[in-house]
PDB file of C-alpha atoms in Angstrom:
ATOM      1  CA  UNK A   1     158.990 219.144  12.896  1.00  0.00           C
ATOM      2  CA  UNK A   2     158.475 217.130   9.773  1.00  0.00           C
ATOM      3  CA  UNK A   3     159.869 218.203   6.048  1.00  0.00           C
ATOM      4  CA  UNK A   4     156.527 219.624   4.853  1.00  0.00           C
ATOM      5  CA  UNK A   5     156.656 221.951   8.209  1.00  0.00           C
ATOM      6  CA  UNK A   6     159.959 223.021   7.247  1.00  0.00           C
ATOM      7  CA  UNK A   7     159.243 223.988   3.098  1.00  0.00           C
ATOM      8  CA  UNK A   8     155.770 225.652   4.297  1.00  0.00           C
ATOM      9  CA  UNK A   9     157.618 227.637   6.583  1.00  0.00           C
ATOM     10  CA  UNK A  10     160.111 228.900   4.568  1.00  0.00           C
ATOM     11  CA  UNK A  11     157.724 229.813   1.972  1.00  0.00           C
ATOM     12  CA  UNK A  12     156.238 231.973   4.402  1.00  0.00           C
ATOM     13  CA  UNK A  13     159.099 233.758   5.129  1.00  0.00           C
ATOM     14  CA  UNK A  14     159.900 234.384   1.938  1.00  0.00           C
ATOM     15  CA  UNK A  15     156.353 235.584   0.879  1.00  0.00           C
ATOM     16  CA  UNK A  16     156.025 237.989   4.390  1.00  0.00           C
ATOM     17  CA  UNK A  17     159.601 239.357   4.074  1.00  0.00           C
ATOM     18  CA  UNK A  18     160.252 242.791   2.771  1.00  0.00           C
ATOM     19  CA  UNK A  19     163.824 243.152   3.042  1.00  0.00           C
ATOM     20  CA  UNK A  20     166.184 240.741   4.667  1.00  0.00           C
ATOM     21  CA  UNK A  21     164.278 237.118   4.529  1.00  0.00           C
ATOM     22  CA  UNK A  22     167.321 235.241   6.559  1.00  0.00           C
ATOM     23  CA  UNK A  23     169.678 237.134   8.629  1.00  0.00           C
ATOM     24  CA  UNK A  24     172.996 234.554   8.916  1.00  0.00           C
ATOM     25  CA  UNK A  25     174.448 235.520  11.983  1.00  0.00           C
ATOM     26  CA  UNK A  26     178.624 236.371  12.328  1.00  0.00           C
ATOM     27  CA  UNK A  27     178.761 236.184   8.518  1.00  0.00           C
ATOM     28  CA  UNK A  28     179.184 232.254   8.856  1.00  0.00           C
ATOM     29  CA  UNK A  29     177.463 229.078   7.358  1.00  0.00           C
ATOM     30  CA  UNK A  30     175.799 227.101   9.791  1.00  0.00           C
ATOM     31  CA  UNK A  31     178.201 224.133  11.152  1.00  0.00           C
ATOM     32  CA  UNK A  32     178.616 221.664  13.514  1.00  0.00           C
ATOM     33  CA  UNK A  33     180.697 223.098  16.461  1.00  0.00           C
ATOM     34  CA  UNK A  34     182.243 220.149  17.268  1.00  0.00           C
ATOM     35  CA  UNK A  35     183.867 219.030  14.124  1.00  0.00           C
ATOM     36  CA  UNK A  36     183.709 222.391  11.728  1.00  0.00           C
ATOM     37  CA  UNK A  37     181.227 220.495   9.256  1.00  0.00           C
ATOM     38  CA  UNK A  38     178.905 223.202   7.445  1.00  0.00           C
ATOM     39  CA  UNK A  39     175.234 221.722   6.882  1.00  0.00           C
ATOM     40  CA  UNK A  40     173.794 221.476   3.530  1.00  0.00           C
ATOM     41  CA  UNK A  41     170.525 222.187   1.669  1.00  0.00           C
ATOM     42  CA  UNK A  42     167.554 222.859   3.280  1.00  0.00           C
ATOM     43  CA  UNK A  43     169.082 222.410   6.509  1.00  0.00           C
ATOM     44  CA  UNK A  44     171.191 225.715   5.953  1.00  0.00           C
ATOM     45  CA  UNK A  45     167.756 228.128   5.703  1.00  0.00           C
ATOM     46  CA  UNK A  46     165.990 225.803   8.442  1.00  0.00           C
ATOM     47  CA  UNK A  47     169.092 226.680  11.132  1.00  0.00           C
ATOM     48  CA  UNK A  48     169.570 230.344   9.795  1.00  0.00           C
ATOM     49  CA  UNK A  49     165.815 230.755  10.574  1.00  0.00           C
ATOM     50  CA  UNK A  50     165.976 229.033  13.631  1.00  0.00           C
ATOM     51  CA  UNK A  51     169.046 231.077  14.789  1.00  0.00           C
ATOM     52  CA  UNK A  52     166.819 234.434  13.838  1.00  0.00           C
ATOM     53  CA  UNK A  53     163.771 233.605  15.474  1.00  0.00           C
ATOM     54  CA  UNK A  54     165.011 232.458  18.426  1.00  0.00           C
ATOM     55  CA  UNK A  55     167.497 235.388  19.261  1.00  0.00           C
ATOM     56  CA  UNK A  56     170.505 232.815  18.595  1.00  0.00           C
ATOM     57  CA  UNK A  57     173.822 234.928  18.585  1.00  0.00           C
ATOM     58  CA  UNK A  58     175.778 232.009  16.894  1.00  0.00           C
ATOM     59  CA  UNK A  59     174.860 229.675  13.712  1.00  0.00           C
ATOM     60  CA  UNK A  60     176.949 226.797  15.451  1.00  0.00           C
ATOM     61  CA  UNK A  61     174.904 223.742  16.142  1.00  0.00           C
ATOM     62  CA  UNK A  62     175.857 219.719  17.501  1.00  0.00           C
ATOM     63  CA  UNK A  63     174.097 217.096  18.466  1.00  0.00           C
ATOM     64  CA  UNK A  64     172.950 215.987  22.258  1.00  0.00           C
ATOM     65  CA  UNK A  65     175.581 213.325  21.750  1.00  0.00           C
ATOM     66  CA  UNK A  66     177.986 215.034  20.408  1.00  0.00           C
ATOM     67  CA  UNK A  67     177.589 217.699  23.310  1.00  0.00           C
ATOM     68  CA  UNK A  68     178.056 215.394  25.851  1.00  0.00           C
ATOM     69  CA  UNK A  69     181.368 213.746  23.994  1.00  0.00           C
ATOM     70  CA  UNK A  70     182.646 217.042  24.594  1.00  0.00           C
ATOM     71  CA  UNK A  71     181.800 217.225  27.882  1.00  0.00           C
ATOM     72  CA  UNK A  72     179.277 219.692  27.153  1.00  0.00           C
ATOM     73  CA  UNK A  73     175.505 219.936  28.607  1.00  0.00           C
ATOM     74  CA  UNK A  74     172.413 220.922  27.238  1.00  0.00           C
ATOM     75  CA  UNK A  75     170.582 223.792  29.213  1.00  0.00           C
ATOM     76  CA  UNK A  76     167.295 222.888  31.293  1.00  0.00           C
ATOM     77  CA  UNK A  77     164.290 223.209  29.064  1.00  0.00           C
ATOM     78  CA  UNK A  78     166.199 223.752  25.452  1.00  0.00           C
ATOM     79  CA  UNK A  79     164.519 222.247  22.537  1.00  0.00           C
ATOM     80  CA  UNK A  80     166.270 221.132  19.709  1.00  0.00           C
ATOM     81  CA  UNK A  81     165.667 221.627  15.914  1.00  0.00           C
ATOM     82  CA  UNK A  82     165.109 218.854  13.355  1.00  0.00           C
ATOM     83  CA  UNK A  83     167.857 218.983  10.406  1.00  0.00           C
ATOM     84  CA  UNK A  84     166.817 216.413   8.058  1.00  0.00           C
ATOM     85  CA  UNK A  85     169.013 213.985   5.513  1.00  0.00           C
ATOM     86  CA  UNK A  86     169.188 211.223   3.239  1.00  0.00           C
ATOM     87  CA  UNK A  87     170.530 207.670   4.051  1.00  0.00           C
ATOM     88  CA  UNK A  88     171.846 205.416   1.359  1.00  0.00           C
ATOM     89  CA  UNK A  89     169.668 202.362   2.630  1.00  0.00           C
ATOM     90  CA  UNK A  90     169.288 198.557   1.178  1.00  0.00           C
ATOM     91  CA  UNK A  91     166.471 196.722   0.695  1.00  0.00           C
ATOM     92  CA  UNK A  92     165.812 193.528  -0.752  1.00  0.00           C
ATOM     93  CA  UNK A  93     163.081 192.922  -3.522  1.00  0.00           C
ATOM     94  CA  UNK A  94     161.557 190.078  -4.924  1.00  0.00           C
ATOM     95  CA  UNK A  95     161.708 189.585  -8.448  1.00  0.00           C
ATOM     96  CA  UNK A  96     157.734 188.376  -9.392  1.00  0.00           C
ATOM     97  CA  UNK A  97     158.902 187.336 -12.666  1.00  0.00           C
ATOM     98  CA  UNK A  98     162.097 185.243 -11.430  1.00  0.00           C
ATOM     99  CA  UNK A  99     161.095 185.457  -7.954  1.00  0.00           C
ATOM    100  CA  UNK A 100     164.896 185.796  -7.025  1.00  0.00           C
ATOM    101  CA  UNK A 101     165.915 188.026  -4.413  1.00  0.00           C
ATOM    102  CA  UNK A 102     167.762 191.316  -5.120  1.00  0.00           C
ATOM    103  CA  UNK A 103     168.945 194.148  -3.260  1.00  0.00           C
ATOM    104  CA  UNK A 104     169.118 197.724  -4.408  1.00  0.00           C
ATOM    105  CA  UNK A 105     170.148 200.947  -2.080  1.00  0.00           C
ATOM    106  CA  UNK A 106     167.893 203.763  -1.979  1.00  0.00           C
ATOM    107  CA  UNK A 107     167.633 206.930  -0.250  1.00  0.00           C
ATOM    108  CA  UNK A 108     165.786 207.144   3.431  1.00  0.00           C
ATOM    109  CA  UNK A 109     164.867 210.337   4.815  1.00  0.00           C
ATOM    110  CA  UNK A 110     166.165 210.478   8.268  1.00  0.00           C
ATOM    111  CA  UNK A 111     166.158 213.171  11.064  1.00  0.00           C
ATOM    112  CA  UNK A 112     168.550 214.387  13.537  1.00  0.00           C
ATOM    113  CA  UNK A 113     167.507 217.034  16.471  1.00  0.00           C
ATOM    114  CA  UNK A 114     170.663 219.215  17.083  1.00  0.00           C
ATOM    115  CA  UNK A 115     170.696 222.191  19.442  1.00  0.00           C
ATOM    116  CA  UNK A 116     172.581 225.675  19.076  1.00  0.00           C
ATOM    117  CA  UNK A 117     175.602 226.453  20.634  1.00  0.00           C
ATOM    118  CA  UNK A 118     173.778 229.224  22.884  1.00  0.00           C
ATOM    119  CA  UNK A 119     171.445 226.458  24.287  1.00  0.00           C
ATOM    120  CA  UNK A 120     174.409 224.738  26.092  1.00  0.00           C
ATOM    121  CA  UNK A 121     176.939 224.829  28.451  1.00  0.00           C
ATOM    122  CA  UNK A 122     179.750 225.320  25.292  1.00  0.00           C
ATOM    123  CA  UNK A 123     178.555 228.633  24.954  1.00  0.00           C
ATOM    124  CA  UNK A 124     181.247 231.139  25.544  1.00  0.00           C
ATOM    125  CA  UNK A 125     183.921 228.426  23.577  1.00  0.00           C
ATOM    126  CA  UNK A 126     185.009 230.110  20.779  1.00  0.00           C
ATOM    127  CA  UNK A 127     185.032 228.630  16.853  1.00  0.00           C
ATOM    128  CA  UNK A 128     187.376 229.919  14.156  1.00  0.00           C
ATOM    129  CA  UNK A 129     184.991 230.834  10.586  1.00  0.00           C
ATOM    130  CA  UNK A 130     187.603 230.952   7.739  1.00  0.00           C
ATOM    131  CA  UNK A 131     186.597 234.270   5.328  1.00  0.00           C
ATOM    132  CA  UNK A 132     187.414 233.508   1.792  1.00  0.00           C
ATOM    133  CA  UNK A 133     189.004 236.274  -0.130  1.00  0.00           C
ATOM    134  CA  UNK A 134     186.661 237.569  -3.090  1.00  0.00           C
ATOM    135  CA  UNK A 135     189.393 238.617  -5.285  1.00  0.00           C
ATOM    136  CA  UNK A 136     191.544 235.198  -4.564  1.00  0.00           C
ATOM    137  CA  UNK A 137     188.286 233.672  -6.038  1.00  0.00           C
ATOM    138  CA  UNK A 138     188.047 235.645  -8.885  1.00  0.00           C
ATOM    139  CA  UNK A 139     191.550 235.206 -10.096  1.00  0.00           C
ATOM    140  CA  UNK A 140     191.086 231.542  -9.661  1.00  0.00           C
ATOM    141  CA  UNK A 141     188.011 230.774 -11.590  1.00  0.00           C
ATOM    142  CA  UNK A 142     187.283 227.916 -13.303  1.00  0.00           C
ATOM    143  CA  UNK A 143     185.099 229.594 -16.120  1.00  0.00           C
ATOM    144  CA  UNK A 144     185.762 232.495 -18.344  1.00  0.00           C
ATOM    145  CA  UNK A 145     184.983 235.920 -17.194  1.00  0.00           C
ATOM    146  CA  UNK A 146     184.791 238.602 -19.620  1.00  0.00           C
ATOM    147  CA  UNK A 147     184.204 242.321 -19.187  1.00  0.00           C
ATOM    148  CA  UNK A 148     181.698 244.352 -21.482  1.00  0.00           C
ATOM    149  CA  UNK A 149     178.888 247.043 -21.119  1.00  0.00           C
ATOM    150  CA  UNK A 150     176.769 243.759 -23.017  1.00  0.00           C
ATOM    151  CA  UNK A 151     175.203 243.198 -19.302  1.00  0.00           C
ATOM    152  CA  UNK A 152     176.114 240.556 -16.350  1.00  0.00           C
ATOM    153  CA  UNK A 153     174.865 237.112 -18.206  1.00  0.00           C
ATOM    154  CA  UNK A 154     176.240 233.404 -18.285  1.00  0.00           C
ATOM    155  CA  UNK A 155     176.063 231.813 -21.456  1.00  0.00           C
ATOM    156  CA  UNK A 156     176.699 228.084 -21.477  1.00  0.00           C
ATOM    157  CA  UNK A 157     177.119 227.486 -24.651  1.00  0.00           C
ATOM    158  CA  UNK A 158     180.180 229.001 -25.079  1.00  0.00           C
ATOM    159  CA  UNK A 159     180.820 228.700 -21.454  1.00  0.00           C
ATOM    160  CA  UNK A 160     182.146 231.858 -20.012  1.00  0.00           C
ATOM    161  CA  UNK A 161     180.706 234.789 -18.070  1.00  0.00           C
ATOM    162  CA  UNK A 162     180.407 238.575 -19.034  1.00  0.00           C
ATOM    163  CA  UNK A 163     180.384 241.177 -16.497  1.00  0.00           C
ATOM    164  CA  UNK A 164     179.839 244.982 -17.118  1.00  0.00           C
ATOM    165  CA  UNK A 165     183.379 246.619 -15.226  1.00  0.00           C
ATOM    166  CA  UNK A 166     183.184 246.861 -11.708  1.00  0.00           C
ATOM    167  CA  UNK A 167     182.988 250.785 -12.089  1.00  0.00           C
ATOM    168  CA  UNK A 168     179.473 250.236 -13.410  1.00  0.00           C
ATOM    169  CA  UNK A 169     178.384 249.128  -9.923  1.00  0.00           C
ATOM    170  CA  UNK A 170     176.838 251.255  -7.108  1.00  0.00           C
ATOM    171  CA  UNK A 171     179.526 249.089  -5.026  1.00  0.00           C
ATOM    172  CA  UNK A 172     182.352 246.473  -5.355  1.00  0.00           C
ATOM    173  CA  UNK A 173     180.333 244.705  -3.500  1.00  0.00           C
ATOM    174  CA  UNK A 174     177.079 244.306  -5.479  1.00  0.00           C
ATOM    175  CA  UNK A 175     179.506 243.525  -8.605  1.00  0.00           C
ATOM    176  CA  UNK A 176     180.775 240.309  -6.565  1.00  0.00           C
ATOM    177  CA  UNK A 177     177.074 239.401  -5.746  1.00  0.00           C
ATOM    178  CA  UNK A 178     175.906 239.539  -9.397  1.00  0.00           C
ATOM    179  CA  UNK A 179     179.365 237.453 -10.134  1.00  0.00           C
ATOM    180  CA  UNK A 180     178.716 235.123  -7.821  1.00  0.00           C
ATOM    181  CA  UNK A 181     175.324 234.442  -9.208  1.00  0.00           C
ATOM    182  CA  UNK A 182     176.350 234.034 -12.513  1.00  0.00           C
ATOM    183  CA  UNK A 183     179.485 231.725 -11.204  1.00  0.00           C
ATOM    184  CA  UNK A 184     176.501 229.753  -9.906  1.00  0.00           C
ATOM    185  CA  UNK A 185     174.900 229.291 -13.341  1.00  0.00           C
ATOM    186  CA  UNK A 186     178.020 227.833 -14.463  1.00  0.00           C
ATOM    187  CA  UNK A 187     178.127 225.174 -12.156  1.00  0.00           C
ATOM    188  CA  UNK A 188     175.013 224.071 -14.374  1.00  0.00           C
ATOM    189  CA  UNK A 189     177.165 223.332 -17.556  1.00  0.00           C
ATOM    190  CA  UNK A 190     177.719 219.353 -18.522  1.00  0.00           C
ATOM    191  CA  UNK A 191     181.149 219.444 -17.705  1.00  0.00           C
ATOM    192  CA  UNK A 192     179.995 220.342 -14.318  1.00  0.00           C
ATOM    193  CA  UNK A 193     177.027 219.459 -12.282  1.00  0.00           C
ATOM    194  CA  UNK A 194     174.679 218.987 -15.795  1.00  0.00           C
ATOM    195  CA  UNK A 195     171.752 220.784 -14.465  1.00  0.00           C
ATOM    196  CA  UNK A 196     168.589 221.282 -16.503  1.00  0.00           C
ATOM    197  CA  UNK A 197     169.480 224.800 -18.739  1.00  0.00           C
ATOM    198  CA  UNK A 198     166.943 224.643 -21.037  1.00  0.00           C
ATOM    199  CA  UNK A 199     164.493 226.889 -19.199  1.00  0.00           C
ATOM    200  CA  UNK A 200     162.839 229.735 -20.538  1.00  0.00           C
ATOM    201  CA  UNK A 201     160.109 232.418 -18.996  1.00  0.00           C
ATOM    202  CA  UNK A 202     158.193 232.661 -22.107  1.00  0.00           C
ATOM    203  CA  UNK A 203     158.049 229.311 -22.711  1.00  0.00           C
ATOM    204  CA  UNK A 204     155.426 225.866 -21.560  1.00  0.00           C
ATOM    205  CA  UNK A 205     154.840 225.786 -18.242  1.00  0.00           C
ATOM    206  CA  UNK A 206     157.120 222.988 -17.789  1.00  0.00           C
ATOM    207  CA  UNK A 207     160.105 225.439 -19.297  1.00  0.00           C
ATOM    208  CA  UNK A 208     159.161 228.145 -17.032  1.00  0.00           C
ATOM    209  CA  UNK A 209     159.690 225.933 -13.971  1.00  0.00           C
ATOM    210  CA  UNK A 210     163.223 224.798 -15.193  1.00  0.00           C
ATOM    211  CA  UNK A 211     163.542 228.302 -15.719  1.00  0.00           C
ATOM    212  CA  UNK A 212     162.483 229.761 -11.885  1.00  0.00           C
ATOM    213  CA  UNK A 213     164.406 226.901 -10.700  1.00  0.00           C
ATOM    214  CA  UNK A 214     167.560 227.045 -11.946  1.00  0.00           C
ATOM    215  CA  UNK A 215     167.343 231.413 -11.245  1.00  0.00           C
ATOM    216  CA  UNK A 216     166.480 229.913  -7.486  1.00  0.00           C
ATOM    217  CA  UNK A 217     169.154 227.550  -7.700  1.00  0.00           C
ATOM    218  CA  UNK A 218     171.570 230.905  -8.412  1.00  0.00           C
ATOM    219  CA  UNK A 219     170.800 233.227  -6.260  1.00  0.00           C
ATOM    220  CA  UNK A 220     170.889 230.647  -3.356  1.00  0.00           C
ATOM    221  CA  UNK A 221     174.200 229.591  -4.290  1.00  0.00           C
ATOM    222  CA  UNK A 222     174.996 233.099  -4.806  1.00  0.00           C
ATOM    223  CA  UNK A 223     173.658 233.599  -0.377  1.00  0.00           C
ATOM    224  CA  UNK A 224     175.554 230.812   0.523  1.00  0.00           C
ATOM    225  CA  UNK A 225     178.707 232.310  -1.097  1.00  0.00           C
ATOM    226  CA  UNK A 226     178.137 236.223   0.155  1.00  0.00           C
ATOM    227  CA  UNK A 227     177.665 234.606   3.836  1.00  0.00           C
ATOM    228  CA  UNK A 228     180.828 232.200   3.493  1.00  0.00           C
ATOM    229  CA  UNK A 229     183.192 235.439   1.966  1.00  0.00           C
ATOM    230  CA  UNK A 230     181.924 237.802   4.585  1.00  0.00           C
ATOM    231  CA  UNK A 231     180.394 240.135   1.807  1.00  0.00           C
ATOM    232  CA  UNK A 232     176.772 241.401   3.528  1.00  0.00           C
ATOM    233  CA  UNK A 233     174.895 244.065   3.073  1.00  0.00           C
ATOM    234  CA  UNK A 234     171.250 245.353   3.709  1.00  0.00           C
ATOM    235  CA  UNK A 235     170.041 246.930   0.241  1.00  0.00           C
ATOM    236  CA  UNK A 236     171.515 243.480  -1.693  1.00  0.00           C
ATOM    237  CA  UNK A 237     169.937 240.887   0.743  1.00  0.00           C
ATOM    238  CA  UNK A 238     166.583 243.249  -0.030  1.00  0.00           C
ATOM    239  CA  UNK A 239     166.962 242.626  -3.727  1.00  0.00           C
ATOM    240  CA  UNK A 240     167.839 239.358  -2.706  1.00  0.00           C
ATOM    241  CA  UNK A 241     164.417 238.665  -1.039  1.00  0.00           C
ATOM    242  CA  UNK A 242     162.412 240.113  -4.245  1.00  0.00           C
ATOM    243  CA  UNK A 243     164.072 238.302  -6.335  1.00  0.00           C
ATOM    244  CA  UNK A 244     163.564 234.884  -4.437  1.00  0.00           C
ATOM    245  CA  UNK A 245     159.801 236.023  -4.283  1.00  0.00           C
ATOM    246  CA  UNK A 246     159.139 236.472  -7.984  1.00  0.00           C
ATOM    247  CA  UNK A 247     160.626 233.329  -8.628  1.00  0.00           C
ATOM    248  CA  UNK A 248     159.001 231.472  -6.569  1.00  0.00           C
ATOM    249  CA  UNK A 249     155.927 231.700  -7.568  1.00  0.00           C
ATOM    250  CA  UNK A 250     155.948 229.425 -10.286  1.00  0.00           C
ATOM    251  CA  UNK A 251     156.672 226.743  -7.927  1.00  0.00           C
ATOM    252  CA  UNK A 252     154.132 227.070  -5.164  1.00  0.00           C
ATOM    253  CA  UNK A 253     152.268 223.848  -6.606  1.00  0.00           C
ATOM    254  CA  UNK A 254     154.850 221.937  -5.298  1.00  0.00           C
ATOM    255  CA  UNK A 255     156.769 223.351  -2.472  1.00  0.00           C
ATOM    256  CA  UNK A 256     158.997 219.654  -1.834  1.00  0.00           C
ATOM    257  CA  UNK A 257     160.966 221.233  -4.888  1.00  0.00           C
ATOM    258  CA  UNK A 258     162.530 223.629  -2.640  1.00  0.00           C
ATOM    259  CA  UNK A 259     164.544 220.693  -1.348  1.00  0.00           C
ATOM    260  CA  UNK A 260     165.703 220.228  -4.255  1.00  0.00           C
ATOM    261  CA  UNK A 261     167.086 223.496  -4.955  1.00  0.00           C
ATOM    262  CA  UNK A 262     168.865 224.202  -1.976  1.00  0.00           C
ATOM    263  CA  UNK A 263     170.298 220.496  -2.394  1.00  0.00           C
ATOM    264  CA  UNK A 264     171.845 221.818  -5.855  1.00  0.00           C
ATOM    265  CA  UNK A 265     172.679 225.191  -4.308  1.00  0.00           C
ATOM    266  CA  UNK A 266     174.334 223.301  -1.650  1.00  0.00           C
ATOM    267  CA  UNK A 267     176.677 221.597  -5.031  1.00  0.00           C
ATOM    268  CA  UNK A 268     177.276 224.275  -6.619  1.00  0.00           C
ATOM    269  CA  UNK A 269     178.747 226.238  -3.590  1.00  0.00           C
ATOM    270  CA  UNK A 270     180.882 223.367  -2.756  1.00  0.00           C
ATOM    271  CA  UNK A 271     181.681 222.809  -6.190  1.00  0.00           C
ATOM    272  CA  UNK A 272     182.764 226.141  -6.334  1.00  0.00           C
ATOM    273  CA  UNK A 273     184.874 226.350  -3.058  1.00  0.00           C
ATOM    274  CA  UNK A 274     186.326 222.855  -3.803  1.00  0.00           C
ATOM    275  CA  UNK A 275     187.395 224.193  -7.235  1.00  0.00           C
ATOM    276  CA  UNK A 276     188.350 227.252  -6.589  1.00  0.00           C
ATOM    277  CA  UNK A 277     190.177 225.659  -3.602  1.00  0.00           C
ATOM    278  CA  UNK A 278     191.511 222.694  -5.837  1.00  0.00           C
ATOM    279  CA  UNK A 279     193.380 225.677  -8.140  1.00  0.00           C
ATOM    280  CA  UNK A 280     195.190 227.850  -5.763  1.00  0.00           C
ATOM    281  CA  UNK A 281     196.734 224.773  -3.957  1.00  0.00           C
ATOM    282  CA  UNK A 282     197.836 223.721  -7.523  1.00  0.00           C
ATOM    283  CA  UNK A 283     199.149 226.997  -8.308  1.00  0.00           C
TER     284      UNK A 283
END
């Protein structure tokens, strides 16, 4: 399964799903079993689809040789599922003008196959999933949050979020998921991870993909988060899937930028949980 497999696919799903476009099994991130790493970017969606189609009951995944190092086997007839990643790699150039050597690093795409727990002989070991505590996160935020009836919005220039009051919600829990996205946005700022937010839907066409990309960026980050904390629920993961729809279609031309975004949604929800993280050990 090659990379242009993988984005086709998931546009797909996205396009054909009318509710719940990834179901993320036990409320966890997929990981490796063997040494409680979560995988990142486009790798998350690839495994969590994997895991749904085939019937998986568990989002944990290793390697053949990592199987074996555990003295693990791989069931008769499994296949394994490509995650894919890039390799800081040297080369050497020749310089036509000087023609003196020089070496640079640059990034290789490389492939690993890994197979779920469920296809092995690990099965019934069990894995502890650490559930973060939605309120500990709030209280430790590294961004403003305000409260007002002004609407849920993140504005960078001044560099806090608002938030109507929780009370305005149908549920606690759909006020954490619009938080969360917002929290994403903020990752964006300079100070942070200096993405691109300069977007806007009315704008060139160039504008309007900053635009759907960045929203995509959010609302992945905002997934990623919801699945880590344990907060799930059928009617937002519904909203979830429209909202990923009308957004993406301003980027069907090129569907190799959905690597991209889940690579940045993949920083921002570590840059969150590392912050956020970082703060309550100081405290």
């Amino acid at each position: 399964m090659n990379l242009e497999h993988v984005m086709n696919r998931l546009i797909e799903k996205i396009e054909n799903s009318e509710g719940n476009w990834i179901q993320p099994f036990n409320n966890s991130m997929p990981s490796n079993f063997t040494n409680n790493t979560e995988y990142s970017g486009i790798n998350i969606i690839n495994l969590w689809i994997e895991a749904e189609e085939r019937g998986y009951t568990t989002n944990e995944w290793a390697t053949f040789k990592q199987i074996k190092a555990m003295n693990g086997t791989v069931d008769k007839g499994e296949k394994g599922t490509t995650i894919f990643f890039f390799k800081p790699t040297k080369i050497k150039e020749i310089d036509e003008e000087t023609s003196e050597e020089t070496e640079k690093t640059i990034p290789m795409l490389k492939t690993y196959l890994v197979f779920n727990k469920d296809q092995t002989s690990l099965k019934d070991t069990a894995t502890s999933n650490e559930i973060l505590e939605l309120e500990e996160l709030k209280s430790n935020l590294f961004v403003e949050l305000k409260h007002s009836n002004k609407g849920a919005f993140y504005n960078p220039k001044s560099d806090y979020i608002n938030m109507p009051h929780i009370d305005s919600f149908i549920s606690s829990d759909f006020y954490y998921a619009v938080l969360l996205h917002e929290l994403a946005h903020s990752t964006a700022h300079k100070i942070r991870l200096n993405r691109d937010l300069n977007g806007r839907v009315n704008g060139t066409k160039a504008e309007l993909i900053s635009y759907a990309k960045e929203e995509l960026i959010a609302e992945t980050t905002r997934s990623f988060l919801q699945v880590r904390m344990g907060l799930n629920s059928t009617k937002m993961e519904e909203q979830n899937a429209l909202y990923l729809k009308s957004w993406l279609k301003p980027l069907k031309e090129n569907p190799k930028i959905l690597w991209s975004i889940f690579s940045e949604a993949s920083k921002a929800y570590n840059f969150i949980l590392e912050n956020t993280k970082a703060k309550e050990e100081a405290a």
